[in-house]
mmCIF file of C-alpha atoms in Angstrom:
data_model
loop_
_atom_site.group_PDB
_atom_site.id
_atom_site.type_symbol
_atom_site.label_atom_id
_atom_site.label_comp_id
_atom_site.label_asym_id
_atom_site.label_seq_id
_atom_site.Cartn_x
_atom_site.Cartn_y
_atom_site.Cartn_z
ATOM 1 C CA UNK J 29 -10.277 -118.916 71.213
ATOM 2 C CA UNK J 30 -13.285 -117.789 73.519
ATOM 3 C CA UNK J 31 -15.418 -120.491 75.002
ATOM 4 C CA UNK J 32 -18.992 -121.187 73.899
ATOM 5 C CA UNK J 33 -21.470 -119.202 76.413
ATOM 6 C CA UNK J 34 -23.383 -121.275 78.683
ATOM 7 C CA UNK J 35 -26.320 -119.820 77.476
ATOM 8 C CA UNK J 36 -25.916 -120.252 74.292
ATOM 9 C CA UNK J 37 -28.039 -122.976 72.041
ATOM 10 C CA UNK J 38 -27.439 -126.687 72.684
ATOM 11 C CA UNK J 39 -25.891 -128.709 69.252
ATOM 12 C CA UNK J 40 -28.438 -129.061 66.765
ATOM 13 C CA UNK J 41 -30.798 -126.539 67.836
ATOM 14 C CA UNK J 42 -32.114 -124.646 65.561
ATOM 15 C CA UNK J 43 -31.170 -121.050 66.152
ATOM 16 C CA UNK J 44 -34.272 -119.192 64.473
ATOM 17 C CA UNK J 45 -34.868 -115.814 63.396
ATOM 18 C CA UNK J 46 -33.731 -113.167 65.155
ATOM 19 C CA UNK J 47 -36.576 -110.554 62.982
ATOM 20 C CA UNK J 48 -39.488 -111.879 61.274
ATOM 21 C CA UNK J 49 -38.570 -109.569 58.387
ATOM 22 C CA UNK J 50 -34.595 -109.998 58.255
ATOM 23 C CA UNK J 51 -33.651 -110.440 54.627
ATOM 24 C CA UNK J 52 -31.132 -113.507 55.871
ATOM 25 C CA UNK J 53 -33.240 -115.172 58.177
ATOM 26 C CA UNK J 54 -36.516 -113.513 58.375
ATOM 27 C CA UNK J 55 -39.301 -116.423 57.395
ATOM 28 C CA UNK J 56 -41.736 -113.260 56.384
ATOM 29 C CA UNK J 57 -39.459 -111.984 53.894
ATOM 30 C CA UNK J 58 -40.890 -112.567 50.773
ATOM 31 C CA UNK J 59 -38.131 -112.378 48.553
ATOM 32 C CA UNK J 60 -35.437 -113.430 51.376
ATOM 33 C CA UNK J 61 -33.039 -115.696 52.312
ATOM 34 C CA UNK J 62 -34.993 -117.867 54.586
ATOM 35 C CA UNK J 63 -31.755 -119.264 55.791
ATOM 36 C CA UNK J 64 -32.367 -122.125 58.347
ATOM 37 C CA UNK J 65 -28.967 -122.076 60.623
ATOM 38 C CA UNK J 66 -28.266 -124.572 63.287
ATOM 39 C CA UNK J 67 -26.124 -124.492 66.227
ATOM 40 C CA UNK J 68 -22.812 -127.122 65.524
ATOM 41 C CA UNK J 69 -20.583 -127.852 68.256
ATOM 42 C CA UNK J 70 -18.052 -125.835 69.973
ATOM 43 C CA UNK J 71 -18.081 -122.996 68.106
ATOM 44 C CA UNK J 72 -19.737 -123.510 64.815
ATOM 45 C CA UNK J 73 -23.117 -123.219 63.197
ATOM 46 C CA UNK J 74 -24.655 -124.482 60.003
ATOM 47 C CA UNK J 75 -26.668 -122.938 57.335
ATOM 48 C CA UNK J 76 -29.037 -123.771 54.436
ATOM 49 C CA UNK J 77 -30.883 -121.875 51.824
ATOM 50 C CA UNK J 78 -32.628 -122.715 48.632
ATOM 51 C CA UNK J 79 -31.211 -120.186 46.000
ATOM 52 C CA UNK J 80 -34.556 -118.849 44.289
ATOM 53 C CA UNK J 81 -35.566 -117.605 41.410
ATOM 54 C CA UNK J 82 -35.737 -114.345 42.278
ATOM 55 C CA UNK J 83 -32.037 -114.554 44.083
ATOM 56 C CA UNK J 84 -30.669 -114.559 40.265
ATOM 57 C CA UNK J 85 -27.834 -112.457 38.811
ATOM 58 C CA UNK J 86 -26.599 -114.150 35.562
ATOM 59 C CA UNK J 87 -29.162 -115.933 34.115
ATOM 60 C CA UNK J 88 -29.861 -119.546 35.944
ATOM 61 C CA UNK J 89 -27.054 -118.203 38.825
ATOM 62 C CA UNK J 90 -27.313 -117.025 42.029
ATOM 63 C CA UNK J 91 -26.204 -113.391 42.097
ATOM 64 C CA UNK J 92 -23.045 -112.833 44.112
ATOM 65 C CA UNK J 93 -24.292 -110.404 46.895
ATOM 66 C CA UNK J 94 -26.738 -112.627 47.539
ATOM 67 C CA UNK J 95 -24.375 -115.352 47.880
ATOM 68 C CA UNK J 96 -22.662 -112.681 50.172
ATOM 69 C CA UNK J 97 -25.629 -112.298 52.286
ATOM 70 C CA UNK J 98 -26.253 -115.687 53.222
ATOM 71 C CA UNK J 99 -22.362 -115.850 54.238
ATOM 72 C CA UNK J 100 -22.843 -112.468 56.187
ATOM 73 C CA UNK J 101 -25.874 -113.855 57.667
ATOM 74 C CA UNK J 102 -24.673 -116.912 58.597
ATOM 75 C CA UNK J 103 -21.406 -115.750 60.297
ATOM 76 C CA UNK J 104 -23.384 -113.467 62.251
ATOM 77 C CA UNK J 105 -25.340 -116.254 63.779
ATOM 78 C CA UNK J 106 -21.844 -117.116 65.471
ATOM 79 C CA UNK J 107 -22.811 -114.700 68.056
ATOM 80 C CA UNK J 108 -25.511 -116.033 69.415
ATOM 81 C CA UNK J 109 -22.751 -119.329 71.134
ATOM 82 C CA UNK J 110 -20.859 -116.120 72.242
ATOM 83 C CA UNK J 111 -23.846 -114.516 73.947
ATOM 84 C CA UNK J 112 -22.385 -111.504 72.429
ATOM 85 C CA UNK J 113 -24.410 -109.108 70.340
ATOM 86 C CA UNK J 114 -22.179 -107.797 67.198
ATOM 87 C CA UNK J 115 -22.308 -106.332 63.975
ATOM 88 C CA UNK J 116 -20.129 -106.792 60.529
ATOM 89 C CA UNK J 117 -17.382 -104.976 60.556
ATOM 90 C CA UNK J 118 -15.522 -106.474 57.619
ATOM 91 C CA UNK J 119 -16.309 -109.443 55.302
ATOM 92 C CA UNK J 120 -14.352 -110.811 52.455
ATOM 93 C CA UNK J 121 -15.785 -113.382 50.302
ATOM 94 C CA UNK J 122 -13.925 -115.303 47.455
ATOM 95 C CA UNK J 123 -16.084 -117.214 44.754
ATOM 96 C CA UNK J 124 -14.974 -120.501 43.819
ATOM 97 C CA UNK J 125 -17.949 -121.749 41.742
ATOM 98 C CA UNK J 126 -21.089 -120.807 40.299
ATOM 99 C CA UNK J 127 -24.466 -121.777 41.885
ATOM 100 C CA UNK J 128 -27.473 -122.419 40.094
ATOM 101 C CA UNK J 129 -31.173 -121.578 41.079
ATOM 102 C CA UNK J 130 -32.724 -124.628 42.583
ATOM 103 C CA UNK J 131 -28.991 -125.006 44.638
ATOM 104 C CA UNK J 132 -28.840 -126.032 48.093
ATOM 105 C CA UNK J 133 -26.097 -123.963 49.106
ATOM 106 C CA UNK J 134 -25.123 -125.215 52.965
ATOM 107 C CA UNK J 135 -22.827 -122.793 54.766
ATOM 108 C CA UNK J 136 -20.724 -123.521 57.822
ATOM 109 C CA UNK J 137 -18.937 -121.440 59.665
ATOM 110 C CA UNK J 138 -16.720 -120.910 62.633
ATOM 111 C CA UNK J 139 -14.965 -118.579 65.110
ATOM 112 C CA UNK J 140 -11.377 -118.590 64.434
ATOM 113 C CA UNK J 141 -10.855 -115.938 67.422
ATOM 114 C CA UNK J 142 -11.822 -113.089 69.942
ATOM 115 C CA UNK J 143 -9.665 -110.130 71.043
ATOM 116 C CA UNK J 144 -11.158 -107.327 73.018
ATOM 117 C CA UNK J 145 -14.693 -106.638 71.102
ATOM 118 C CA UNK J 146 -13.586 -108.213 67.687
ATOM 119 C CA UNK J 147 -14.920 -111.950 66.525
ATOM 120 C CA UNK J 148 -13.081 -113.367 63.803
ATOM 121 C CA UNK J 149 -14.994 -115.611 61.938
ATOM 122 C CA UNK J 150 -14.848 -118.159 58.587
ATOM 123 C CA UNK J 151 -17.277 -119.998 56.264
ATOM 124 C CA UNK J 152 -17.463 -121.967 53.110
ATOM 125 C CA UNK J 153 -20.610 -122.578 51.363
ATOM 126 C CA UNK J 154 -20.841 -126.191 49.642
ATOM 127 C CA UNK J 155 -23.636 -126.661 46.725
ATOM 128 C CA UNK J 156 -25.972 -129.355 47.568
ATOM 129 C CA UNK J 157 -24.717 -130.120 51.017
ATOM 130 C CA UNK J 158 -22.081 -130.158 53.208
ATOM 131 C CA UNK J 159 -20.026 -132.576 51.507
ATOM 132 C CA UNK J 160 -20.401 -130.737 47.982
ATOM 133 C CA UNK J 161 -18.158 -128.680 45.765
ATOM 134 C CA UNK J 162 -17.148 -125.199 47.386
ATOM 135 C CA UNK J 163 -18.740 -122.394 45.790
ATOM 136 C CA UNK J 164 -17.418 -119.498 48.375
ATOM 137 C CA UNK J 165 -15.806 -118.726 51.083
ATOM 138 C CA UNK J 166 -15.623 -116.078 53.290
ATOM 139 C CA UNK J 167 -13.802 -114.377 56.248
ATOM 140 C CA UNK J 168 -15.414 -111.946 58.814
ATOM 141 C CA UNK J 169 -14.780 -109.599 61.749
ATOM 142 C CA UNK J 170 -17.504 -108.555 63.707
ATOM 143 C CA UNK J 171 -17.978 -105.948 66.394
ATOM 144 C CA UNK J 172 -19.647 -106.402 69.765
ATOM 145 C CA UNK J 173 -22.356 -103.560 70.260
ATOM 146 C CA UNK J 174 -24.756 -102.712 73.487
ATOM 147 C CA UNK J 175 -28.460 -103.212 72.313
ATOM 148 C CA UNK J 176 -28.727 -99.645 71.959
ATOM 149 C CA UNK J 177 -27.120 -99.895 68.621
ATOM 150 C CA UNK J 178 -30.156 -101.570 67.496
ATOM 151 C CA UNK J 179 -32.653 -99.312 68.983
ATOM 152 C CA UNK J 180 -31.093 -95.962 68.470
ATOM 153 C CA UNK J 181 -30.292 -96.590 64.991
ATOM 154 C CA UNK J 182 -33.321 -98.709 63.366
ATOM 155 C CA UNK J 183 -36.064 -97.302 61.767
ATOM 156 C CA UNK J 184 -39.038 -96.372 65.265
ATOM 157 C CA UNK J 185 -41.675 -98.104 63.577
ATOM 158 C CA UNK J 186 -39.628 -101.170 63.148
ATOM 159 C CA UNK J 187 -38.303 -101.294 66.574
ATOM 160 C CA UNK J 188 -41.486 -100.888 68.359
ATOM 161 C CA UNK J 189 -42.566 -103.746 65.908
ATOM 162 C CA UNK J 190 -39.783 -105.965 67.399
ATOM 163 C CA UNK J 191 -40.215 -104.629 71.137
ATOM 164 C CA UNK J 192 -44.091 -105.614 70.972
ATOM 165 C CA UNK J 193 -43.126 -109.372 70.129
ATOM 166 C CA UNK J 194 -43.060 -111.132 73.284
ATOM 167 C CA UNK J 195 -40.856 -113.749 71.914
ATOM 168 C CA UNK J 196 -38.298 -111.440 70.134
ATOM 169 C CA UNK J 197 -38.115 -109.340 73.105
ATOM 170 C CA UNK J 198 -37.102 -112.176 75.406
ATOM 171 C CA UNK J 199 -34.323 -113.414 72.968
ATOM 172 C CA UNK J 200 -32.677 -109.445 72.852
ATOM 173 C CA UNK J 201 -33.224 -109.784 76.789
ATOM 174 C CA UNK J 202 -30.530 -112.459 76.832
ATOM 175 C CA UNK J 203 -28.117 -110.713 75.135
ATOM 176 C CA UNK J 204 -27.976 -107.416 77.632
ATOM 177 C CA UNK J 205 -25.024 -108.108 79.734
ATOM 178 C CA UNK J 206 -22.329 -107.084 77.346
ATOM 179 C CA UNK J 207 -18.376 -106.555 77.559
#
């Protein structure tokens, strides 16, 4: 297992958004996730979103990509106790139950281990809180990346958008030493 970065977030801080207009975590989004994830201890982090209206597959249930995202989203916040910048390289999700708009669906998730660039990750999403019934799990490996993934690949506009916000800026700042 790799050790939590000194740098990263203490227990119970709230870890933010890492894009104003990130479909997970982005509180600008209009139709997003707006999922609130907090930093747990050692290496885990928990997660809460409200499933919406507008987050609906069958009728009155959340659709399952959505459900999907917030897991994806939420596992990637693993990173930031790693320090490590990554990106999805695999995710498998199993559904165990369905959730109904107006669910709080609370995620937690883990690192389950490291080798070379690859994070291994879990999560299982609970409806109403973290002691509910499991709706889904899920099972990730992510990829570290340099920065430049970010910038070389994202749309200019966007990117300059980012690069102008003081705040976001110094956040990707403390992620450029990288393995």
């Amino acid at each position: 297992m790799p050790a939590r970065a000194p740098q990263a977030p203490a227990p119970g801080t709230s870890l933010g958004s890492h894009y104003d207009q990130c479909f997970g975590c982005g509180p600008h989004h209009p139709h997003g996730l707006q999922l609130d994830a907090v930093a747990g201890e050692g290496l885990t982090v928990d997660a809460e979103f409200t499933v919406r209206p507008h987050h609906q597959g069958g009728p009155g249930l959340a659709h399952g990509g959505i459900l999907t995202a917030a897991m994806d989203e939420t596992l990637g916040t693993l990173n930031w106790l790693l320090h490590a910048p990554a990106v999805t390289g695999r995710l498998e999700t199993d559904f165990v139950r369905p959730v109904p708009v107006d669910t709080v669906l609370h995620i937690r998730a883990r690192v389950t281990g490291m080798h070379g660039r690859k994070i291994y990750s879990a999560a299982e999403g609970r409806i109403g809180g973290p002691d509910g019934p499991v709706a889904i799990r899920a099972q990730a490996l992510f990829i570290q990346v340099k920065l430049e993934h970010f910038t070389t690949h994202g749309r200019p506009e966007d990117i300059k958008k980012a690069m102008d916000d003081r705040d976001l800026f110094e956040r990707a700042r403390a992620f450029e030493v990288n393995p």
